mmCIF file with all atom_site columns, C-alpha atoms in Angstrom:
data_model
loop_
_atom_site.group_PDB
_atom_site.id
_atom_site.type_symbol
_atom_site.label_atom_id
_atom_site.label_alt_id
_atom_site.label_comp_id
_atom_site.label_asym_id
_atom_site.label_entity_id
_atom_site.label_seq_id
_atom_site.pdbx_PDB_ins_code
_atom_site.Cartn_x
_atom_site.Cartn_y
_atom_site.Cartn_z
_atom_site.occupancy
_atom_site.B_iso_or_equiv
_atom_site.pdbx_formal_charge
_atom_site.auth_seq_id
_atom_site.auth_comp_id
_atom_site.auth_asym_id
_atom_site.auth_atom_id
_atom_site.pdbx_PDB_model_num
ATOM 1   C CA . UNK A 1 1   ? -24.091 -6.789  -6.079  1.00 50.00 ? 19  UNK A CA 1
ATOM 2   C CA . UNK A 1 2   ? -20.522 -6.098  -5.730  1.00 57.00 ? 20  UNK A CA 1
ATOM 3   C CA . UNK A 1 3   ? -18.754 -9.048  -4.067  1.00 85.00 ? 21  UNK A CA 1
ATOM 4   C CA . UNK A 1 4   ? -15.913 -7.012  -2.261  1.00 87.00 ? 22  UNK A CA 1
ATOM 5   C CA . UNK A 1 5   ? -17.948 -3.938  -1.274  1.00 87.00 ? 23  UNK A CA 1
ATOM 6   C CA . UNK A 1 6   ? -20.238 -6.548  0.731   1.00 89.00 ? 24  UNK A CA 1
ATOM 7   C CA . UNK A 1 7   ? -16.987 -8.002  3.162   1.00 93.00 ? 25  UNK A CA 1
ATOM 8   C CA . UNK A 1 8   ? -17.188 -5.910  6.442   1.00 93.00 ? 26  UNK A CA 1
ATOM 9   C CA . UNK A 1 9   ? -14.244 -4.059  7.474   1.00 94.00 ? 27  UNK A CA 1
ATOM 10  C CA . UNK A 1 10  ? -12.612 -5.250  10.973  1.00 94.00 ? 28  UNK A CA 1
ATOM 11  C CA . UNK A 1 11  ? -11.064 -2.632  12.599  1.00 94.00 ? 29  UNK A CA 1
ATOM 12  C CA . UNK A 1 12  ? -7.769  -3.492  14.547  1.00 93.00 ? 30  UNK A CA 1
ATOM 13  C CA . UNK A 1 13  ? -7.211  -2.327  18.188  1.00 91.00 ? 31  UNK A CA 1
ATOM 14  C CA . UNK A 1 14  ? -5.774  0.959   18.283  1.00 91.00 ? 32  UNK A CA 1
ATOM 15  C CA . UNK A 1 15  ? -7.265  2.129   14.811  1.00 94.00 ? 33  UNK A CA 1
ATOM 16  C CA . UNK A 1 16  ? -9.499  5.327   15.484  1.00 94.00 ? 34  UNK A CA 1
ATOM 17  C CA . UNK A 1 17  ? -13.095 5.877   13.167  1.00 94.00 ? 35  UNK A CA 1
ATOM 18  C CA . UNK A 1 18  ? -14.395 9.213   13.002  1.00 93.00 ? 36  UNK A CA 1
ATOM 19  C CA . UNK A 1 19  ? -17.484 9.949   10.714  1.00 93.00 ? 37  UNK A CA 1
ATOM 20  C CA . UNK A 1 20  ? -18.772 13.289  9.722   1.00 91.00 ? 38  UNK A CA 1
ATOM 21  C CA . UNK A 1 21  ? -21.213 13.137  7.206   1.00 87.00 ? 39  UNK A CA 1
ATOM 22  C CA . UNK A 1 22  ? -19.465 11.937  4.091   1.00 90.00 ? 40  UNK A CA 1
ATOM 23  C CA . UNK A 1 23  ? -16.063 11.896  5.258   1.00 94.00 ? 41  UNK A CA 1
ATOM 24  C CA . UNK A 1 24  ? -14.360 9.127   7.249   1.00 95.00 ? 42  UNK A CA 1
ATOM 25  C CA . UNK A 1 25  ? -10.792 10.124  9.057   1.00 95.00 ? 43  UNK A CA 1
ATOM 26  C CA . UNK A 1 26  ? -8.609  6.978   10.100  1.00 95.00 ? 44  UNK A CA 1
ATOM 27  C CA . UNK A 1 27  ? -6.416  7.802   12.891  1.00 95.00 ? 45  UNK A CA 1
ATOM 28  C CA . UNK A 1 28  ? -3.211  4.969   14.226  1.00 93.00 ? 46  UNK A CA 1
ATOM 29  C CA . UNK A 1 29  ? -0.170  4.788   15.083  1.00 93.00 ? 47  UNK A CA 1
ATOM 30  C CA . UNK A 1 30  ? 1.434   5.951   11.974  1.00 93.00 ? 48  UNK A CA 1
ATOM 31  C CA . UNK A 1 31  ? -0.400  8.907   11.396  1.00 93.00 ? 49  UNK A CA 1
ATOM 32  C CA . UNK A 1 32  ? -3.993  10.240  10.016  1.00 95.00 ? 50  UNK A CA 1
ATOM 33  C CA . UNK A 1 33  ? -6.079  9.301   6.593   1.00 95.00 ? 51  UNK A CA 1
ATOM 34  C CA . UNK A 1 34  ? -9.282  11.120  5.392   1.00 94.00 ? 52  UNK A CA 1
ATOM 35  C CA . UNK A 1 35  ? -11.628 10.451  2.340   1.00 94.00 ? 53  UNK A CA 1
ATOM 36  C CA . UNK A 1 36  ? -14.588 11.687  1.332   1.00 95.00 ? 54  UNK A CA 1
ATOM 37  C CA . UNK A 1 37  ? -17.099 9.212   0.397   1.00 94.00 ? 55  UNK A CA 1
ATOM 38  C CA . UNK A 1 38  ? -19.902 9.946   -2.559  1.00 92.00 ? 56  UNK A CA 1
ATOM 39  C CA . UNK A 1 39  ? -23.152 10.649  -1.367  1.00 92.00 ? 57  UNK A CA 1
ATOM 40  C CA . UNK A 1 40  ? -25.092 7.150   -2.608  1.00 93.00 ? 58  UNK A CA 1
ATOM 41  C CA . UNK A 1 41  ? -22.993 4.968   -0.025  1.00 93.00 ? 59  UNK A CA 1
ATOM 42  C CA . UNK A 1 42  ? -23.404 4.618   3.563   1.00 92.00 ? 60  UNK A CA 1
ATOM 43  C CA . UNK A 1 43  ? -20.557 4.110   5.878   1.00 93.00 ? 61  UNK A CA 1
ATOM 44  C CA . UNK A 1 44  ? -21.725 1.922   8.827   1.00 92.00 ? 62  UNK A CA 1
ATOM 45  C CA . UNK A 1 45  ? -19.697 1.807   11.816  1.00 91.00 ? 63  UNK A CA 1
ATOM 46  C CA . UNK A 1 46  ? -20.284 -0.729  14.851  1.00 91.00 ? 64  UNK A CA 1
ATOM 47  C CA . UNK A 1 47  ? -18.556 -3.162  16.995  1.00 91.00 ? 65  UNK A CA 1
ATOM 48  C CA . UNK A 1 48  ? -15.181 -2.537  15.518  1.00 91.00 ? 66  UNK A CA 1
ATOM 49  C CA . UNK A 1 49  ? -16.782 -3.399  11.925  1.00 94.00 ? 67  UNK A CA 1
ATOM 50  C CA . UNK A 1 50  ? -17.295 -1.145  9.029   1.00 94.00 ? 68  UNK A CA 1
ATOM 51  C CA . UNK A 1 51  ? -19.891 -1.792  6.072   1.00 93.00 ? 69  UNK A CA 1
ATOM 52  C CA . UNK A 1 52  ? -20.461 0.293   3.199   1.00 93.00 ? 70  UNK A CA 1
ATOM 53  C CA . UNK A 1 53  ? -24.080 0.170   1.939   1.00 92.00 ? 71  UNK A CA 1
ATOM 54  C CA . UNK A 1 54  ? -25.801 1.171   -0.798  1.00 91.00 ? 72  UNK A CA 1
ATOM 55  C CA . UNK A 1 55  ? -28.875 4.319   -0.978  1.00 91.00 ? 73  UNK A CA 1
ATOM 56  C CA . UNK A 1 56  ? -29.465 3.585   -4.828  1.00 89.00 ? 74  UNK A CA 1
ATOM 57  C CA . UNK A 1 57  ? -29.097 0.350   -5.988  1.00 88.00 ? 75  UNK A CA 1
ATOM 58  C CA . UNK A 1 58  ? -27.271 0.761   -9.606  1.00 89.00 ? 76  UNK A CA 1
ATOM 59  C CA . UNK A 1 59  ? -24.373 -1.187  -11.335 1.00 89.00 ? 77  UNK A CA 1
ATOM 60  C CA . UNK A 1 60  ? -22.273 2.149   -10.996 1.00 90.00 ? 78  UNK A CA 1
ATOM 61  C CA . UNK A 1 61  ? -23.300 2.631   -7.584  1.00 91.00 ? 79  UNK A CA 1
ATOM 62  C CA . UNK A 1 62  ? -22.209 -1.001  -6.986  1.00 89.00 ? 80  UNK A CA 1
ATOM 63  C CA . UNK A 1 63  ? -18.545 -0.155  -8.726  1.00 90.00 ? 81  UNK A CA 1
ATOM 64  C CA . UNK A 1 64  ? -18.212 2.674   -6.327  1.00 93.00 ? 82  UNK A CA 1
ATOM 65  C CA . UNK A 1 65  ? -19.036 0.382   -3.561  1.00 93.00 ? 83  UNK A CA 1
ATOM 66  C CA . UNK A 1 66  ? -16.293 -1.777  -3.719  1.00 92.00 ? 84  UNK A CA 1
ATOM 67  C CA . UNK A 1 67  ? -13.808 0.880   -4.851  1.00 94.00 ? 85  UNK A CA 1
ATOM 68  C CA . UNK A 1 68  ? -14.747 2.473   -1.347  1.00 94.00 ? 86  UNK A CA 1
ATOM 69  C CA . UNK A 1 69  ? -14.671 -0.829  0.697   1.00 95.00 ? 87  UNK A CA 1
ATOM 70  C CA . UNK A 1 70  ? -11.200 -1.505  -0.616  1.00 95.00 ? 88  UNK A CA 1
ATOM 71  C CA . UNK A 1 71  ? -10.041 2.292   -0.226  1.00 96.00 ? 89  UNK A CA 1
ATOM 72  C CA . UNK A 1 72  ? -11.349 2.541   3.412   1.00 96.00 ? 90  UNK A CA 1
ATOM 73  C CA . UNK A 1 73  ? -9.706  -1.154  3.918   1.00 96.00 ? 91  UNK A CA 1
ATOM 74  C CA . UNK A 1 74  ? -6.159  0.141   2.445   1.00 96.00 ? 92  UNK A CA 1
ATOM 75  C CA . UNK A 1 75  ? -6.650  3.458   5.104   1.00 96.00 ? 93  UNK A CA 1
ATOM 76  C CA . UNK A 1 76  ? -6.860  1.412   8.111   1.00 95.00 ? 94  UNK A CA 1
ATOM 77  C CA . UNK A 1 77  ? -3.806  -1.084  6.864   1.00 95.00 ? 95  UNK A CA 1
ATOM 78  C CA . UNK A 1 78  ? -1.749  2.181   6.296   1.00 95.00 ? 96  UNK A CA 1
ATOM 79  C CA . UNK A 1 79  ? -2.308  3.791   9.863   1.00 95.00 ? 97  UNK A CA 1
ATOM 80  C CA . UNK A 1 80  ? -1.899  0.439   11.502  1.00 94.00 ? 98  UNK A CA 1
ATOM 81  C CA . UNK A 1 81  ? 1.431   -1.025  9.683   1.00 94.00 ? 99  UNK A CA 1
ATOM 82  C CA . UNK A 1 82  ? 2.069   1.371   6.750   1.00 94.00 ? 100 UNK A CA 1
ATOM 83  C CA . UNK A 1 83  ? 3.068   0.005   3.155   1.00 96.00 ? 101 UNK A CA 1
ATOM 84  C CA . UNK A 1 84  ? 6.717   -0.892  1.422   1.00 97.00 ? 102 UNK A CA 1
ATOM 85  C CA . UNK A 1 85  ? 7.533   -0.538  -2.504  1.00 96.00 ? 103 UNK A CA 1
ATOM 86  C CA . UNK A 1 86  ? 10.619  -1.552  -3.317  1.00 97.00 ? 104 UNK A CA 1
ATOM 87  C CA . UNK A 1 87  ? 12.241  -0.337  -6.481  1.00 96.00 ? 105 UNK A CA 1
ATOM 88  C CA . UNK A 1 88  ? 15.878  -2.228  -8.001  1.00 96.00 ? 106 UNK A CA 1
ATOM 89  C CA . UNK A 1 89  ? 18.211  0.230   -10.217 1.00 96.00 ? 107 UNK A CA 1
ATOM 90  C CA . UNK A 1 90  ? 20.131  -2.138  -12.940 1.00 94.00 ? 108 UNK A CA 1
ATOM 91  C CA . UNK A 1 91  ? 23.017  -1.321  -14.953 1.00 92.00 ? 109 UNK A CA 1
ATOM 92  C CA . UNK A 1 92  ? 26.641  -0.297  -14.645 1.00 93.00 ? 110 UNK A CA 1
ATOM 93  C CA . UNK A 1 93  ? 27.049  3.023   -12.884 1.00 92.00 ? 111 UNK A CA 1
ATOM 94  C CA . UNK A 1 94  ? 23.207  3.408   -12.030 1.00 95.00 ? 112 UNK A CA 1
ATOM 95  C CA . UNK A 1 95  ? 23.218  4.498   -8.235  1.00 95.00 ? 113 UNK A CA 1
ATOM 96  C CA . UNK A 1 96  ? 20.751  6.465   -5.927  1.00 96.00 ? 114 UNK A CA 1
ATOM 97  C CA . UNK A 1 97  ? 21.072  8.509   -3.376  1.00 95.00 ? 115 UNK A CA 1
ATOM 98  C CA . UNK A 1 98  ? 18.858  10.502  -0.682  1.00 96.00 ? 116 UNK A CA 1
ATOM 99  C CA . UNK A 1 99  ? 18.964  13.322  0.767   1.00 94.00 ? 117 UNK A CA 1
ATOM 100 C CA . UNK A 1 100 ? 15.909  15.237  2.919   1.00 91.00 ? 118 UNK A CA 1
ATOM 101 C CA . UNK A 1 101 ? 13.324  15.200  0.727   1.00 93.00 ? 119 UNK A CA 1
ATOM 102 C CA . UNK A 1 102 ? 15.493  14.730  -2.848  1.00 95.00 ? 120 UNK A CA 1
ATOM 103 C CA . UNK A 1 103 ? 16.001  11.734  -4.186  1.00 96.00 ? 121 UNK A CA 1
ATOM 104 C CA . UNK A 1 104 ? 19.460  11.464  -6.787  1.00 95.00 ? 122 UNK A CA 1
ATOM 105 C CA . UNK A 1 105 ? 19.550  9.198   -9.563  1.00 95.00 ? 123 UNK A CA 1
ATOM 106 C CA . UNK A 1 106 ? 22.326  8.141   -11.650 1.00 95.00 ? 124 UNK A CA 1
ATOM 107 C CA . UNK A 1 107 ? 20.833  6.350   -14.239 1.00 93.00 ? 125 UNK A CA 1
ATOM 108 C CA . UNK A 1 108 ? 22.676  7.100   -17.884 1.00 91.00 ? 126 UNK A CA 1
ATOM 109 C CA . UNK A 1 109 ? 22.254  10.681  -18.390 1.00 92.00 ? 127 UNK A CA 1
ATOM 110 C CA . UNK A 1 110 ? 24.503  13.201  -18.998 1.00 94.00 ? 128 UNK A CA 1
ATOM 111 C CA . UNK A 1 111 ? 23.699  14.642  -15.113 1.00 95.00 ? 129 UNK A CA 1
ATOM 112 C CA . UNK A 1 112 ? 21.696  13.370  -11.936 1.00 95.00 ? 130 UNK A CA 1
ATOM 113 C CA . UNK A 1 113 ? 18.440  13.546  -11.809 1.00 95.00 ? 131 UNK A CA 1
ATOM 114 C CA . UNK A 1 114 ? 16.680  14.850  -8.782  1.00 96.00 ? 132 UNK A CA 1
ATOM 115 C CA . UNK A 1 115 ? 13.305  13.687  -7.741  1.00 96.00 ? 133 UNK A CA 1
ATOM 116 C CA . UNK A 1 116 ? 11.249  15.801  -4.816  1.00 96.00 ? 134 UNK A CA 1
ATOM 117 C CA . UNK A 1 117 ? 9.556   13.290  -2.515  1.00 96.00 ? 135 UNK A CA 1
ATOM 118 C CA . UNK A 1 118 ? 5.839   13.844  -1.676  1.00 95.00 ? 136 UNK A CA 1
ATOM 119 C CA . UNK A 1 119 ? 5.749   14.752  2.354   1.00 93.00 ? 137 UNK A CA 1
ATOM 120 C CA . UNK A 1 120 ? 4.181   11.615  3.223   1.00 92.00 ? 138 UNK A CA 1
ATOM 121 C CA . UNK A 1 121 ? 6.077   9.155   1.503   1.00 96.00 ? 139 UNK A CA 1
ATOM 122 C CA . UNK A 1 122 ? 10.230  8.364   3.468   1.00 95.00 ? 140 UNK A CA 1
ATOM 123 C CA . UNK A 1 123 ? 12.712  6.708   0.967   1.00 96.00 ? 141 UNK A CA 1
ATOM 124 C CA . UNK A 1 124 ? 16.169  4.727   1.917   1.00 96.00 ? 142 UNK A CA 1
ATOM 125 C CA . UNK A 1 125 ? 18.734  3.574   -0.323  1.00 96.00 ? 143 UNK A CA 1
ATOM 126 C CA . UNK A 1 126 ? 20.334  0.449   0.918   1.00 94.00 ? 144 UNK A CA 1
ATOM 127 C CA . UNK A 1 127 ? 23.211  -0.584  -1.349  1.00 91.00 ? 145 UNK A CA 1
ATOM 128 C CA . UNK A 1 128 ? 22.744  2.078   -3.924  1.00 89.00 ? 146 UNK A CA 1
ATOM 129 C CA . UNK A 1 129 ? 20.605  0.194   -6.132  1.00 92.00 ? 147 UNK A CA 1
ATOM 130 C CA . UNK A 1 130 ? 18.046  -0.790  -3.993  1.00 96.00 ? 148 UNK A CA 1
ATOM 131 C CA . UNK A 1 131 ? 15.118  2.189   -2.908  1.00 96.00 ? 149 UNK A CA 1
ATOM 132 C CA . UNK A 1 132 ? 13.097  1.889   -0.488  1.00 97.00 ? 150 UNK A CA 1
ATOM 133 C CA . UNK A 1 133 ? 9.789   4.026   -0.521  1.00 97.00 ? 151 UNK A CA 1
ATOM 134 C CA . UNK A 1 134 ? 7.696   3.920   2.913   1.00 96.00 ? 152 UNK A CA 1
ATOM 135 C CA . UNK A 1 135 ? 4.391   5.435   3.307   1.00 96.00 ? 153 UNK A CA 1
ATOM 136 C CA . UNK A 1 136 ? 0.952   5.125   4.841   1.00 96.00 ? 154 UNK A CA 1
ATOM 137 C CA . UNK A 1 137 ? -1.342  6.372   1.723   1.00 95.00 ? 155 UNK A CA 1
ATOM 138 C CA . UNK A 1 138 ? -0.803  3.105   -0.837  1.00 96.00 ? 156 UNK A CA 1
ATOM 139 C CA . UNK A 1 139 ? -2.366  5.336   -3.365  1.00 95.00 ? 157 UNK A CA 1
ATOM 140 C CA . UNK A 1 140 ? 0.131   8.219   -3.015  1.00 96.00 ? 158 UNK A CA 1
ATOM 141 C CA . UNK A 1 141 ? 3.132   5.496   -2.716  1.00 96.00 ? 159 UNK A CA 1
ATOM 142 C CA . UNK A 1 142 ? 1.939   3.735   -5.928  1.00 96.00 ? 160 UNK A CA 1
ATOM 143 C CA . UNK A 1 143 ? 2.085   6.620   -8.038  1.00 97.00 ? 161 UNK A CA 1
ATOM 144 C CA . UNK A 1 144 ? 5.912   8.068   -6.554  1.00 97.00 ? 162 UNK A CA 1
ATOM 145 C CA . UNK A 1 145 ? 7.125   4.572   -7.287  1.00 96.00 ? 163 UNK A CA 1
ATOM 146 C CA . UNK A 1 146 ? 5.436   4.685   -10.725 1.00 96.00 ? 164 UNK A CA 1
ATOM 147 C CA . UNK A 1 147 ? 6.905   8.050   -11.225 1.00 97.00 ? 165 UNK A CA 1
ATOM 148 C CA . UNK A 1 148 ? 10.365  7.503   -10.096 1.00 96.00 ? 166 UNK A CA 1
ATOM 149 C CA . UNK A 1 149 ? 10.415  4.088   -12.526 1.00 96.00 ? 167 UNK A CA 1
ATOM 150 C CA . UNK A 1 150 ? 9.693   6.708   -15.656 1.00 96.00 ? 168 UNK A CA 1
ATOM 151 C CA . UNK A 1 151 ? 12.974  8.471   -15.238 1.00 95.00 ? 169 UNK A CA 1
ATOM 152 C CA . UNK A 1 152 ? 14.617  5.462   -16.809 1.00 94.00 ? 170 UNK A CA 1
ATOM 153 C CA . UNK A 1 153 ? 11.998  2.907   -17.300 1.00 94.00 ? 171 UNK A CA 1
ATOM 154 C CA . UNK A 1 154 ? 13.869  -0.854  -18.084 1.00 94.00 ? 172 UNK A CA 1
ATOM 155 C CA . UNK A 1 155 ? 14.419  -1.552  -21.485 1.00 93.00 ? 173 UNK A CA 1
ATOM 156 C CA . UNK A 1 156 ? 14.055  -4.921  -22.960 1.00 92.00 ? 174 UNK A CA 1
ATOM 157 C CA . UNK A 1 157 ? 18.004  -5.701  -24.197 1.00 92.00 ? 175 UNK A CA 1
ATOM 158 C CA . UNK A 1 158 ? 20.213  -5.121  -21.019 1.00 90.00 ? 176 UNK A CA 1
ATOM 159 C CA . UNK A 1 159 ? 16.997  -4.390  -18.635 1.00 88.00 ? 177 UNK A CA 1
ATOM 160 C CA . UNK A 1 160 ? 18.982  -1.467  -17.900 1.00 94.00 ? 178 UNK A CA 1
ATOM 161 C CA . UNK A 1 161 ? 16.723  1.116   -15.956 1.00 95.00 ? 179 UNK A CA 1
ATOM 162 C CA . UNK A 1 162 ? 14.684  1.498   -12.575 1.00 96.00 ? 180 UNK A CA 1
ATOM 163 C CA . UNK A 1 163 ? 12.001  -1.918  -11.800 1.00 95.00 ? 181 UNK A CA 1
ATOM 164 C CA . UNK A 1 164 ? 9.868   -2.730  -8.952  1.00 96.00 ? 182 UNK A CA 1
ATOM 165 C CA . UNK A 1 165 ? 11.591  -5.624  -6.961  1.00 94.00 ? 183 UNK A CA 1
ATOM 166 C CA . UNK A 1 166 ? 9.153   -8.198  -8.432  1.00 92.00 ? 184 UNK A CA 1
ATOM 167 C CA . UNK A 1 167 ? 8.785   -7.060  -11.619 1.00 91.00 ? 185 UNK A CA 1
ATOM 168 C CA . UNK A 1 168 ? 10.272  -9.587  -14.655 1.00 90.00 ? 186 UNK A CA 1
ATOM 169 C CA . UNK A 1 169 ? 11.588  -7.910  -17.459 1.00 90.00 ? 187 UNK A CA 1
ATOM 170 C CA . UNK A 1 170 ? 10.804  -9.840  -20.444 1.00 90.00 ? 188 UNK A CA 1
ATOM 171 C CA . UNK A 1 171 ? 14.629  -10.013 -22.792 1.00 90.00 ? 189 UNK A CA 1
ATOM 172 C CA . UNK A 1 172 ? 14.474  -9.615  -26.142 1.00 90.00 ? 190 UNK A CA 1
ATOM 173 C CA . UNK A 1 173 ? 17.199  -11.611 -28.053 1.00 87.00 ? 191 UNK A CA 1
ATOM 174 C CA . UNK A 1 174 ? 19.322  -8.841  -29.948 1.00 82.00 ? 192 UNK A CA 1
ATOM 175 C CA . UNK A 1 175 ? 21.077  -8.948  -33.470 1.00 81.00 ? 193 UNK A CA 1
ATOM 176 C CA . UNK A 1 176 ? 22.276  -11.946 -34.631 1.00 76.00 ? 194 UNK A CA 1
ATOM 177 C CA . UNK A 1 177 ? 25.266  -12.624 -36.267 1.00 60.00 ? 195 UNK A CA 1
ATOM 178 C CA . UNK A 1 178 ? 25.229  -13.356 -39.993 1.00 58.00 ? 196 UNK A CA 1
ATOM 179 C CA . UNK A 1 179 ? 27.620  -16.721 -40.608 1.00 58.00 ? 197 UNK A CA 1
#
């Protein structure tokens, strides 16, 4: 048995369930999530609780089950308080800016480079080397910020380039000097 997909799934106050068939829309504050779930699993909804359940019992089945547990779980964080990546910009003239829907970057080539920012997901710049990337889908926030990092990904030297905010870059010692 999966271990997560068994944990039921409290609903806050203000959080709104809606299931049609296989499909689950979570409506809050911030806005509006749907998925459709695959047709082995069972979404139970009472008493402010969700539990996904198992028709088949099968080790992929099982896999799914948790994957769905933890993707329903991340909808109803992401309506209620939305989600935060952070990403830091290192080296000497590397800036950012925003504009609308365009983010700039200055990162070591020859000219800007523009990146178009999914609808869903906001992004600041506070201090020009500091972005700020706000949505309510985790999934579609994880993969801008992954994006955005492979303009210039940090290189192991200087750690010049684009990093999440946590992220260690491991140095590499560079050439010695013969003496």
């Amino acid at each position: 048995m999966s271990r997560i997909g068994k944990q039921p799934i409290p609903v806050p106050a203000g959080v709104k369930i809606d299931l049609s068939g296989q499909q689950i829309v979570v409506t809050g504050a911030k806005g509006s999530l749907k998925r459709d779930v695959i047709s082995e699993l069972e979404i139970d909804f009472q008493d402010n609780v969700i539990n996904v359940k198992n028709r088949i019992e099968s080790t992929k089945v099982n896999a799914f089950r948790g994957l769905t547990r933890s993707l329903i779980n991340n909808m109803i964080i992401g309506v209620a308080e939305g989600f935060k990546k952070i990403l830091i910009i290192e080296g000497v003239g590397y800036k950012a800016s925003v504009s609308g829907s365009t983010l700039t970057l200055n990162v070591g080539y020859s000219s800007p480079k523009d990146y178009i920012l999914p609808k869903d997901v906001a992004a600041t710049v506070e201090g020009n080397t500091k972005i700020v990337l706000q949505s309510i889908d985790k999934e579609l926030l994880g993969l801008t910020a992954s994006k955005i990092r492979q303009i210039r990904k940090p290189e192991p030297y200087k750690g010049k380039g684009i990093r999440y905010e946590n992220e260690h870059i491991v140095r590499k010692v560079g050439k010695s000097g013969t003496k």
